[in-house]
Short mmCIF file of C-alpha atoms and ligand atoms in Angstrom, two decimals:
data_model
loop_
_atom_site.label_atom_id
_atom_site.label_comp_id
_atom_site.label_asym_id
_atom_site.label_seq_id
_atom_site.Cartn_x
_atom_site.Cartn_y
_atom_site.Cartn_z
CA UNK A 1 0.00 0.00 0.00
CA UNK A 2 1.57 3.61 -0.91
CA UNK A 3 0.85 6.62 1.55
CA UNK A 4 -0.15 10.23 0.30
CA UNK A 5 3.28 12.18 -0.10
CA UNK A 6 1.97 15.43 1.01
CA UNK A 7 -1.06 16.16 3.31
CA UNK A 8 -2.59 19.28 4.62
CA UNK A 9 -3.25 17.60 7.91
CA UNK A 10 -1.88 14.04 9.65
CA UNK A 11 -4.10 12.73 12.19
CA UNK A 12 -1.74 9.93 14.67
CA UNK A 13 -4.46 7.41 15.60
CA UNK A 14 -7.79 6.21 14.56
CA UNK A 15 -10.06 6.00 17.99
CA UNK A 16 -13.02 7.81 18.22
CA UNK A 17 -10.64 11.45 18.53
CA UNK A 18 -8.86 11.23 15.47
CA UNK A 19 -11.91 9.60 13.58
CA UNK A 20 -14.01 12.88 14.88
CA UNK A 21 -11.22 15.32 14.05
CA UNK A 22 -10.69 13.95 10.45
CA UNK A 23 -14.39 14.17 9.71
CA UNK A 24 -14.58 17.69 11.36
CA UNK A 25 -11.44 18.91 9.19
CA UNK A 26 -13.26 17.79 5.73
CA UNK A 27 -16.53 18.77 6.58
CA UNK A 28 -15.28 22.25 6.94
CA UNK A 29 -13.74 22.00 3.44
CA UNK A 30 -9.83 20.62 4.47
CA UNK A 31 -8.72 19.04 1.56
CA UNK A 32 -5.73 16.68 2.40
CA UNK A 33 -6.80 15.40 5.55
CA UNK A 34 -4.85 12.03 6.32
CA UNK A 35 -5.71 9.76 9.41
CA UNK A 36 -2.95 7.35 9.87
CA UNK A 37 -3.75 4.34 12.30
CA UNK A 38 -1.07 1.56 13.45
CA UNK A 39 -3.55 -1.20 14.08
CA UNK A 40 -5.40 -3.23 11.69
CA UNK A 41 -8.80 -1.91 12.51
CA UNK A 42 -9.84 1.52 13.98
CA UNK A 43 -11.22 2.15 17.30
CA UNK A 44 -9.88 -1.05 19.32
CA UNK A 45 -7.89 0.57 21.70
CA UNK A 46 -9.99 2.89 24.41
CA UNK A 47 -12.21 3.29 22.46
CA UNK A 48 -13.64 0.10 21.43
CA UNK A 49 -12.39 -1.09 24.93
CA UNK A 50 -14.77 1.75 26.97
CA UNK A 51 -17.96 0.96 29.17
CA UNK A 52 -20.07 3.19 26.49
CA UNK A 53 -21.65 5.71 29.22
CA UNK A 54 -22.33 9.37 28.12
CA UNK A 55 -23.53 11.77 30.72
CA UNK A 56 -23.78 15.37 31.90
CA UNK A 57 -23.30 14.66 35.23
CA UNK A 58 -19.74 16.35 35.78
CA UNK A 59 -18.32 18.77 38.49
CA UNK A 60 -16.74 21.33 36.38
CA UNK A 61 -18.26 23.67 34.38
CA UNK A 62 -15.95 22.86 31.05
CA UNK A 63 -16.50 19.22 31.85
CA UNK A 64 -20.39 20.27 31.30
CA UNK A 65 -20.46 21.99 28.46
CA UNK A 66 -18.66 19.93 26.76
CA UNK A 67 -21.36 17.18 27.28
CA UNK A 68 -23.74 19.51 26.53
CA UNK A 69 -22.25 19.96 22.83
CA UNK A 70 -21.05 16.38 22.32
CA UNK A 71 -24.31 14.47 23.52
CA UNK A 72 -26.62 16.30 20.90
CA UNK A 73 -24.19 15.17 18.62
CA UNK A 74 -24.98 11.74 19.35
CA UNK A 75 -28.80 12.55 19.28
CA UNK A 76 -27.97 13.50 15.05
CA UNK A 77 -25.36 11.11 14.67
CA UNK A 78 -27.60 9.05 12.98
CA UNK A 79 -29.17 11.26 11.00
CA UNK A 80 -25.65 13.52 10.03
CA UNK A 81 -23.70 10.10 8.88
CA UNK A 82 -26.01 7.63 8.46
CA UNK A 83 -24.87 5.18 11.29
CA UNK A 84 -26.67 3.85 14.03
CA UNK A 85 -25.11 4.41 17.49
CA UNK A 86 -27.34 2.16 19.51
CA UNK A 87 -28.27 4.96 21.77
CA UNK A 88 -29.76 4.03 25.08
CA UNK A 89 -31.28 6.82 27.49
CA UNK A 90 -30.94 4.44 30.77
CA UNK A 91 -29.54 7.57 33.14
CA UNK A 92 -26.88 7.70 35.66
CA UNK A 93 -27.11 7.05 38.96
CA UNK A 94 -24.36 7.61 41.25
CA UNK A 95 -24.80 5.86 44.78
CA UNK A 96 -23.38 8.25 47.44
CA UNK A 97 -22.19 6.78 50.92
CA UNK A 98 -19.90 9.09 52.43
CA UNK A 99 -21.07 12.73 53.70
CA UNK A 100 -18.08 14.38 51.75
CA UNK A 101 -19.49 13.15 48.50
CA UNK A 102 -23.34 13.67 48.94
CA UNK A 103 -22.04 17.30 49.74
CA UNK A 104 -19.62 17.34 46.83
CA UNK A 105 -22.05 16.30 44.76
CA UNK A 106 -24.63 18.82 45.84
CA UNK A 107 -22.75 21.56 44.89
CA UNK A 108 -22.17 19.73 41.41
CA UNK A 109 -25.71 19.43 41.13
CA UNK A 110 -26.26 23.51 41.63
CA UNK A 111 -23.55 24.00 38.89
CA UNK A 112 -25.25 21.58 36.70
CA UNK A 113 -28.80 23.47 37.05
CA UNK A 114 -27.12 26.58 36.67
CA UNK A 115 -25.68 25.60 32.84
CA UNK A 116 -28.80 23.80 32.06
CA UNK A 117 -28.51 20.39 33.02
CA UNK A 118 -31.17 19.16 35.65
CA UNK A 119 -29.65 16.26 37.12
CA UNK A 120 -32.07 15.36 40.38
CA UNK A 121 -31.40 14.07 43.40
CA UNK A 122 -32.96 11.28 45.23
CA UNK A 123 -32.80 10.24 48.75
CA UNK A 124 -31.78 6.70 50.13
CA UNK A 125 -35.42 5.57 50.06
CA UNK A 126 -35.99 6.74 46.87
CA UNK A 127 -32.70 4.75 45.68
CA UNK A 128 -34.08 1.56 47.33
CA UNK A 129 -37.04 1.59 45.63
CA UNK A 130 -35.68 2.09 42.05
CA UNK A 131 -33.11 -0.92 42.45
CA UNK A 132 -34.87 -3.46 44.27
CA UNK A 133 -32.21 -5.80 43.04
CA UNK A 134 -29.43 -4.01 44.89
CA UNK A 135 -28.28 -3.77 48.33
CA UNK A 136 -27.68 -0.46 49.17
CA UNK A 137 -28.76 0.45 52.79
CA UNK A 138 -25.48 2.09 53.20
CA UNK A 139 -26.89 4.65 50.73
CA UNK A 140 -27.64 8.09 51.91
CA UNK A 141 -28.62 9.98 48.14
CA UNK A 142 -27.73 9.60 44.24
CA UNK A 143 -27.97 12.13 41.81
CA UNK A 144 -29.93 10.67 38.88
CA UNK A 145 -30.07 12.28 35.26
CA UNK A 146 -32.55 10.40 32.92
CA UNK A 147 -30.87 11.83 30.06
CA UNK A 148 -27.63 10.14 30.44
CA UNK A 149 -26.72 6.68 28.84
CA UNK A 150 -24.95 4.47 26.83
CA UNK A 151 -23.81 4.59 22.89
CA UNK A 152 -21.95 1.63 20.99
CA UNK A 153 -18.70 3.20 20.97
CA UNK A 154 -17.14 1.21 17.62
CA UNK A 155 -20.20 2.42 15.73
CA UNK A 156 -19.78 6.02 16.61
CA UNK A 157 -15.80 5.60 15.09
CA UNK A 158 -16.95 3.52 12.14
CA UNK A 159 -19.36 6.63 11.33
CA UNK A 160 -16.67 9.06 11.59
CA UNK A 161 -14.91 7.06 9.19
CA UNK A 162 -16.82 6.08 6.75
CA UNK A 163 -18.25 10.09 7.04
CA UNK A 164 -14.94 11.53 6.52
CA UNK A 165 -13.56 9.22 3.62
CA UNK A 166 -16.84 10.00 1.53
CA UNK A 167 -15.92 13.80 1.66
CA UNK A 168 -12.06 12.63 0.42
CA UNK A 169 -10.23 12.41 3.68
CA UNK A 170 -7.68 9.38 3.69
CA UNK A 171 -8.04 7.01 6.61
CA UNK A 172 -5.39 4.24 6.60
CA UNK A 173 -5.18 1.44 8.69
CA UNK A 174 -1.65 -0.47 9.39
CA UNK A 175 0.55 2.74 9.52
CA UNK A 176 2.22 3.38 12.38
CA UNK A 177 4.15 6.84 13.04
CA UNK A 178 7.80 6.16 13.87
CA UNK A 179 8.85 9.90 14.08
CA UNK A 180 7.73 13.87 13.74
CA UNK A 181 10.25 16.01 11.71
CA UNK A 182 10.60 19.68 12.37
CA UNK A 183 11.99 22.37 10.49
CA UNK A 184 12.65 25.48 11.70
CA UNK A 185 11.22 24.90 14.59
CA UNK A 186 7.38 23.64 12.87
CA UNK A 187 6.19 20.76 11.99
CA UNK A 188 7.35 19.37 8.56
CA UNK A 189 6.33 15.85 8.11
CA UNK A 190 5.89 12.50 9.64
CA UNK A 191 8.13 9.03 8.86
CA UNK A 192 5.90 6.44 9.20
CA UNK A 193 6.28 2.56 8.94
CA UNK A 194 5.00 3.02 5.21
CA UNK A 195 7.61 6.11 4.18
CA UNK A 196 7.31 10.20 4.93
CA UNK A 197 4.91 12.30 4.27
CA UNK A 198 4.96 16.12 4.50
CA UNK A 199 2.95 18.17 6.36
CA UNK A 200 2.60 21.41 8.24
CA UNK A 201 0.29 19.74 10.69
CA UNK A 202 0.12 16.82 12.95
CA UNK A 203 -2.65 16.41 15.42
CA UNK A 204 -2.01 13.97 18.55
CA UNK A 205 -4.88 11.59 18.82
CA UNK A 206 -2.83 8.30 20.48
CA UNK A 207 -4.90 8.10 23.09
CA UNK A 208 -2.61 6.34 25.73
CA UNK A 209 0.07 6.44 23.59
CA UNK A 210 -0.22 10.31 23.18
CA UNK A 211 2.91 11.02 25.40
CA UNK A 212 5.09 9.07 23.23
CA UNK A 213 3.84 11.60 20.82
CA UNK A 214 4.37 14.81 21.89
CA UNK A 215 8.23 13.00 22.99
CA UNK A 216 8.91 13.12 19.26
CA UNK A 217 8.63 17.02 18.98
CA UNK A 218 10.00 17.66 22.34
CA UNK A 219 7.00 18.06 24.18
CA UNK A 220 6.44 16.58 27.29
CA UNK A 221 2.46 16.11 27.48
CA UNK A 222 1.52 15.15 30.80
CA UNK A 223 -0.79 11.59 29.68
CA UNK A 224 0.00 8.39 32.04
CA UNK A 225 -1.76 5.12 30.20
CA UNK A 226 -3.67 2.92 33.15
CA UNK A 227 -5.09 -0.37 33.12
CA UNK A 228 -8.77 -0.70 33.84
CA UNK A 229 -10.48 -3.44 33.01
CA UNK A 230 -14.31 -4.51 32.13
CA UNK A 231 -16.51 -8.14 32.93
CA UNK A 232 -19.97 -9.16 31.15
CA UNK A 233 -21.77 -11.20 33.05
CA UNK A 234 -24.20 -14.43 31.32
CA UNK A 235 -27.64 -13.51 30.93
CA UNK A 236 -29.68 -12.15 33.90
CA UNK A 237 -33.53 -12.79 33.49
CA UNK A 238 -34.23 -10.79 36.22
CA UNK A 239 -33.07 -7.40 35.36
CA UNK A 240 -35.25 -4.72 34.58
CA UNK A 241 -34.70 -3.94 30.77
CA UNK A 242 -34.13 -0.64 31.79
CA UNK A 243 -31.77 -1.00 34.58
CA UNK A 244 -29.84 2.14 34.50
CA UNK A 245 -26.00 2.67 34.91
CA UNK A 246 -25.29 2.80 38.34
CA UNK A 247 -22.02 4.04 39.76
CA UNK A 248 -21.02 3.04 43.29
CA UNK A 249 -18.63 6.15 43.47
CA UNK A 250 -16.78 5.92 46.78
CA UNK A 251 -15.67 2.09 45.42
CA UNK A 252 -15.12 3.19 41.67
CA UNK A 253 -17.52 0.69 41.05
CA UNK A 254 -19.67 0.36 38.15
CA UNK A 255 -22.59 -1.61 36.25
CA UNK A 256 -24.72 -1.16 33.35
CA UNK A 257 -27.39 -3.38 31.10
CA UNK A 258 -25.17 -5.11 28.31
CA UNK A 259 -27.45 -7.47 26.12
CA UNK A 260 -29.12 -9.47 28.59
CA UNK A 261 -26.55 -9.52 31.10
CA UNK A 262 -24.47 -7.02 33.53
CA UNK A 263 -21.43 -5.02 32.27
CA UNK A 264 -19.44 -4.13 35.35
CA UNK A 265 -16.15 -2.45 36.33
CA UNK A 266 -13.75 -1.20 38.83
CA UNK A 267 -11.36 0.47 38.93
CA UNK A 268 -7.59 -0.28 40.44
CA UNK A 269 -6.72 3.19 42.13
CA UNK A 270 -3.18 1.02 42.71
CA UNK A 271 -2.74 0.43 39.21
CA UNK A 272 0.87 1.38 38.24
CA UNK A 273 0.82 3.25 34.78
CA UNK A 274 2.21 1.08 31.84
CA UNK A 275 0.65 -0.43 28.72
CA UNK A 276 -0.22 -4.15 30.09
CA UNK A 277 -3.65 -5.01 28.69
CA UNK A 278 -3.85 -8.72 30.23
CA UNK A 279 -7.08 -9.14 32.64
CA UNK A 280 -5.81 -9.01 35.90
CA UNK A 281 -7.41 -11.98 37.81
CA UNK A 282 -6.87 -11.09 41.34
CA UNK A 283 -8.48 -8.04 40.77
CA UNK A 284 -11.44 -9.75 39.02
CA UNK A 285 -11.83 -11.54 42.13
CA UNK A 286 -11.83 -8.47 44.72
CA UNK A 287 -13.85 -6.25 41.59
CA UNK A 288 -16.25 -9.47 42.05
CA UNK A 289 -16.56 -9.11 45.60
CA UNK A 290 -17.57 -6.25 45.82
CA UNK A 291 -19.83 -6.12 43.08
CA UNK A 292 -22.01 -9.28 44.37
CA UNK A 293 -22.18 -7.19 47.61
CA UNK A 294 -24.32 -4.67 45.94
CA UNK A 295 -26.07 -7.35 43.56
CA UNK A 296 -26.50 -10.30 44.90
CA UNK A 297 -28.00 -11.95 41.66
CA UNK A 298 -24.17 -12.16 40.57
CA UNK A 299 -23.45 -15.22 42.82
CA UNK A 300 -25.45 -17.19 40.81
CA UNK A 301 -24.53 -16.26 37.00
CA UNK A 302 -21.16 -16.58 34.82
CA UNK A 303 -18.75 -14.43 33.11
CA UNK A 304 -19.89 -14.07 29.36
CA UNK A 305 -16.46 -12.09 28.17
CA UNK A 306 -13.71 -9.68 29.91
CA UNK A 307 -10.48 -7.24 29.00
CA UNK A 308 -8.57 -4.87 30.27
CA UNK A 309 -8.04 -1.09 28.03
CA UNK A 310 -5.95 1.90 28.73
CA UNK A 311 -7.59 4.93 30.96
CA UNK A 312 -4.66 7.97 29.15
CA UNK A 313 -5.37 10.24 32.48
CA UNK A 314 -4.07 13.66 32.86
CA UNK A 315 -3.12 15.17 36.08
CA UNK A 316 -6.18 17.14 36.55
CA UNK A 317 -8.47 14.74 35.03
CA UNK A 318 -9.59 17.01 32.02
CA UNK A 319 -8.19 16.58 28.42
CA UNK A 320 -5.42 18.61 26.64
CA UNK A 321 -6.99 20.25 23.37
CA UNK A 322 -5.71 22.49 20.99
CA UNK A 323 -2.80 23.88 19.59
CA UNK A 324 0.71 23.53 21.43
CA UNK A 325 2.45 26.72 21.24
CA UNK A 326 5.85 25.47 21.82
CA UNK A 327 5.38 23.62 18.41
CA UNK A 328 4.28 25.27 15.36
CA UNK A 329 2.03 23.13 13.47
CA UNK A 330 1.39 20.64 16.17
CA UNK A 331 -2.00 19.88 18.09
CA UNK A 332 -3.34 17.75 20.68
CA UNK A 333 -6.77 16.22 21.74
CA UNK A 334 -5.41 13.36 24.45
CA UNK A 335 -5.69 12.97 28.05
CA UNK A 336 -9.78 12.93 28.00
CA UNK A 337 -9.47 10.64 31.64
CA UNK A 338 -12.11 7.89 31.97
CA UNK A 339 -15.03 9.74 30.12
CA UNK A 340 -13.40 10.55 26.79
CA UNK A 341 -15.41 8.72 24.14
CA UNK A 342 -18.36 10.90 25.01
CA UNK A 343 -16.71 13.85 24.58
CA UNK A 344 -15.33 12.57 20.79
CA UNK A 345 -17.72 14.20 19.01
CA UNK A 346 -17.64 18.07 19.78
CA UNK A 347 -13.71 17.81 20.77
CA UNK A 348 -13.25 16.81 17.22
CA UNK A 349 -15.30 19.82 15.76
CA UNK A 350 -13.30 21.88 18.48
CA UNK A 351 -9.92 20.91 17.37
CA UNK A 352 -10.83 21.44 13.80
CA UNK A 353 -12.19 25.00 14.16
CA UNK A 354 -8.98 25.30 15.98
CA UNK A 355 -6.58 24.38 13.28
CA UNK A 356 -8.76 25.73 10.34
CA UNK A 357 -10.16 28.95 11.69
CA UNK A 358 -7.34 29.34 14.45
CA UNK A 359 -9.26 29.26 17.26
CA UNK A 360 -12.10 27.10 18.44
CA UNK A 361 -15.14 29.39 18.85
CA UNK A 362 -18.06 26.52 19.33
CA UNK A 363 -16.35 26.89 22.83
CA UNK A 364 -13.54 28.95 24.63
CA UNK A 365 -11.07 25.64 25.21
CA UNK A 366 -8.33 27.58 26.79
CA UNK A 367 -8.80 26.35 29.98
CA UNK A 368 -7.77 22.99 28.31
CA UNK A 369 -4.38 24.17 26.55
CA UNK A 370 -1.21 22.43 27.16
CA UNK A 371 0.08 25.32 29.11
CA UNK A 372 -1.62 25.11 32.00
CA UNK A 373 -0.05 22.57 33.18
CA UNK A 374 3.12 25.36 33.44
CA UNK A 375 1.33 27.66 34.53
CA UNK A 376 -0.31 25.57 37.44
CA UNK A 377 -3.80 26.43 36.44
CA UNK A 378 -5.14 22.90 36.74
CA UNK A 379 -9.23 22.60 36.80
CA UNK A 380 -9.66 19.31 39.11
CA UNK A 381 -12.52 16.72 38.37
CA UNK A 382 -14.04 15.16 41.10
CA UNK A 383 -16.43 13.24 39.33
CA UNK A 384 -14.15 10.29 37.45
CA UNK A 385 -14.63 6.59 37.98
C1 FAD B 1 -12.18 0.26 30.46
C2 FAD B 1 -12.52 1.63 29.95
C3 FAD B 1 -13.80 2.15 30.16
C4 FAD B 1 -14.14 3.41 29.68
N1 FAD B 1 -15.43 3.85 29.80
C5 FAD B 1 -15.81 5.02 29.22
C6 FAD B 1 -17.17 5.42 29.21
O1 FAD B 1 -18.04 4.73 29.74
N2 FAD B 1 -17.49 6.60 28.60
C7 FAD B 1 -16.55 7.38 27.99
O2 FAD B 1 -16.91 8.44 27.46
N3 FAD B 1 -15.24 7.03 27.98
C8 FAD B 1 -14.85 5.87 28.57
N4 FAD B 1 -13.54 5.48 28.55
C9 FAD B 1 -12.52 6.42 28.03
C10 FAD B 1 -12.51 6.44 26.52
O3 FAD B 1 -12.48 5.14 26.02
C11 FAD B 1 -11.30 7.24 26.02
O4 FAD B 1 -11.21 8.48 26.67
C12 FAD B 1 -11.37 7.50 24.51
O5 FAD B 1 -11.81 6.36 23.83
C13 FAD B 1 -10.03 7.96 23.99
O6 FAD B 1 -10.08 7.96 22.58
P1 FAD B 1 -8.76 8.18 21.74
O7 FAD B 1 -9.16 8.23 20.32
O8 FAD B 1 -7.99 9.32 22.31
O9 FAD B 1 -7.86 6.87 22.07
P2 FAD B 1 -7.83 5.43 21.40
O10 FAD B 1 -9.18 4.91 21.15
O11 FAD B 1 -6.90 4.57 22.20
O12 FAD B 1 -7.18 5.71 19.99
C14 FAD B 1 -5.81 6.03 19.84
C15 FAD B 1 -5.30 5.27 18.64
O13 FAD B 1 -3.99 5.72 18.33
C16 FAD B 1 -3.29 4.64 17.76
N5 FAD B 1 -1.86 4.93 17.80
C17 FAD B 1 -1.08 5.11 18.90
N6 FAD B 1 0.18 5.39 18.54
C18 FAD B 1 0.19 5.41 17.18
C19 FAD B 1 1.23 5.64 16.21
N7 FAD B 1 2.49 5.92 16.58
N8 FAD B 1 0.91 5.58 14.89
C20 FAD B 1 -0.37 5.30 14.49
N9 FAD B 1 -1.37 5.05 15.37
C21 FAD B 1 -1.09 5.11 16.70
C22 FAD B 1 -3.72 3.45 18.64
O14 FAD B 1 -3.51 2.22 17.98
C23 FAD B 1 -5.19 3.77 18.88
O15 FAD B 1 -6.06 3.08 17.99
C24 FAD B 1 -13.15 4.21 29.01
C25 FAD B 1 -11.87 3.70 28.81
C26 FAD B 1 -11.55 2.42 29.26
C27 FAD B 1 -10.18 1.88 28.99
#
């Protein structure tokens, strides 16, 4: 397979960011957009590894209007490109057992009302009712938004795709991008496992992987790759068909409807960074545990499938978008923390405003630059799982 020699635009990585930047870019009329992807397929890594939740429910206001952009998005996705998403309005619920969190998330809750969002709250009783399958007397409130759900996360990429290709974008899978070369201090091309290519842009969309990255232009972005991992359970005949997706937060504990059976995680707040995506048994067994405390149904049913993906977590727990100014020519959407997928959508339109019309102005992402990191002006989310 030969490579386009010249591009207006290289996209690293073909998850559900670079798919959504590249069909951004030739919607708005780039011509030369190239998407270059190292695996076989697009969207396996996070992606295609992710739980599938979208919600509103966030603690910081950036964190909020960002969902309330990118899950409209999903709303027309079907409609805009002609893919189905498998959209699922089940809500979030996110049980609350320690007085520091029901008060944290009350002042979430006022935020979220303020910008629109009208997450509710419900008291203990109220939570008892609603999941008569669960054991929660330790419960003392959740905040519940019946707009908040699940999308198939490999669909949403596959749109992207196939949406950016029919308006002449390249997407190529089994390309990998050995090295960035600079001249003059900007961006001049990429080598890549399949020859160079020039180009006076390169956006980062590795995912995990987007620190190695930014290493090959000298930039150190801040992006530590985590395990987390992910069990379906055999069919449950006794679970409400629309059994929401219910967080346990102070045990980073989570569950969802998946077919007929239970999609659960937890996740490993001793996890070392690194790249290993084996399924760690012994946590299995504690993430097991704990989950059959809450539903007891689990003792009796089977593990349908499992696998462990990379969390690519920032320091503050909010992404890194936009252009780097150290590097001319250079751009990054990583570091998107546990709840990136559902922000694909609008951070790709972001990003491409951002390179085409040199500044994003769907929304002010400033707050998200590289720089603040240097600057110390880091915007801390309290709401990741
Ligand atoms: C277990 C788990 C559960 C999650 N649950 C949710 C959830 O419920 N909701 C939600 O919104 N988010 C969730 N997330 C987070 C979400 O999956 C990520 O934030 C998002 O998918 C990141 O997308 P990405 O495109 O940046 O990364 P990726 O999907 O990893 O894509 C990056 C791509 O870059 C490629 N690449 C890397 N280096 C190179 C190179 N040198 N050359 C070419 N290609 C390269 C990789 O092969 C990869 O395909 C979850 C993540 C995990 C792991």
């Amino acid at each position: 397979m030969d490579i386009p020699k010249i591009a207006d635009v290289v996209i690293v990585g073909g998850g559900v960011m670079g798919a959504s930047t590249a069909y951004h870019l030739a919607l708005k009329g780039c011509k030369k957009v190239v998407l270059l992807e190292r695996d076989p397929l697009f969207g396996q890594e996070a992606t295609g590894k992710c739980a599938g939740g979208i919600r509103y429910q966030f603690a910081t206001e950036i964190n909020i209007r960002l969902s309330l952009l990118s899950l409209p998005m999903l709303d027309r996705f079907e409609e805009e490109l002609g893919q189905a998403i498998d959209l699922r309005r089940c809500g979030y619920l996110f049980l609350l057992t320690r007085e520091e969190d029901v008060q944290a998330f009350h002042s979430s809750l006022a935020l979220q009302h303020r910008l629109g969002v009208m997450t509710e709250w419900l008291n203990g009783d109220e939570v008892r009712s609603r999941l008569p399958l669960m054991r929660l007397e330790d419960v003392l409130g959740a905040p519940w938004n019946p707009q908040d759900g699940l999308v198939d996360p490999n669909s949403i990429v596959q749109g992207y795709i196939a949406g950016a290709r029919r308006l002449g974008a390249a997407c190529l899978t089994d390309v990998e991008v050995k090295n960035i070369t600079l001249k003059n201090g900007r961006i001049h091309g990429v080598k890549t496992t399949l020859g160079e290519m020039e180009t006076p842009i390169v956006v980062n969309a590795a995912g995990p992987w987007g620190a190695q990255i930014g290493t090959m232009v000298g930039l150190d972005i801040p992006v530590v790759s985590i395990r987390r991992q992910i069990a379906v359970t055999t069919p449950i005949p006794q679970l409400p068909p629309h059994f929401p997706f219910v967080v346990d937060f102070a045990k980073n504990l989570y569950f969802h409807r998946e077919g007929p059976g239970i999609l659960t995680g937890m996740s490993n707040l001793s996890e070392p960074p690194g790249f290993n995506q084996d399924v760690d048994r012994d946590w299995e067994l504690k993430h097991f545990d704990e989950a059959m405390a809450r539903i007891p149904l689990l003792e009796d049913v089977g593990i349908s499938s499992r696998w462990a993906g990379l969390y690519e977590v920032t320091p503050d727990s909010h992404p890194i978008l936009g252009r780097a100014r150290e590097v001319d020519g250079f751009y990054c959407i990583n570091g998107f923390s546990g709840h990136g997928m559902m922000h694909g959508p609008i951070c790709g339109l972001l990003l491409a405003e951002e390179i085409l019309d040199g500044k994003a102005h769907t929304l002010d992402i400033t707050s998200l630059s590289l720089t603040r990191f240097r600057e110390g002006k880091l915007i801390q989310e309290y709401n990741v799982v």
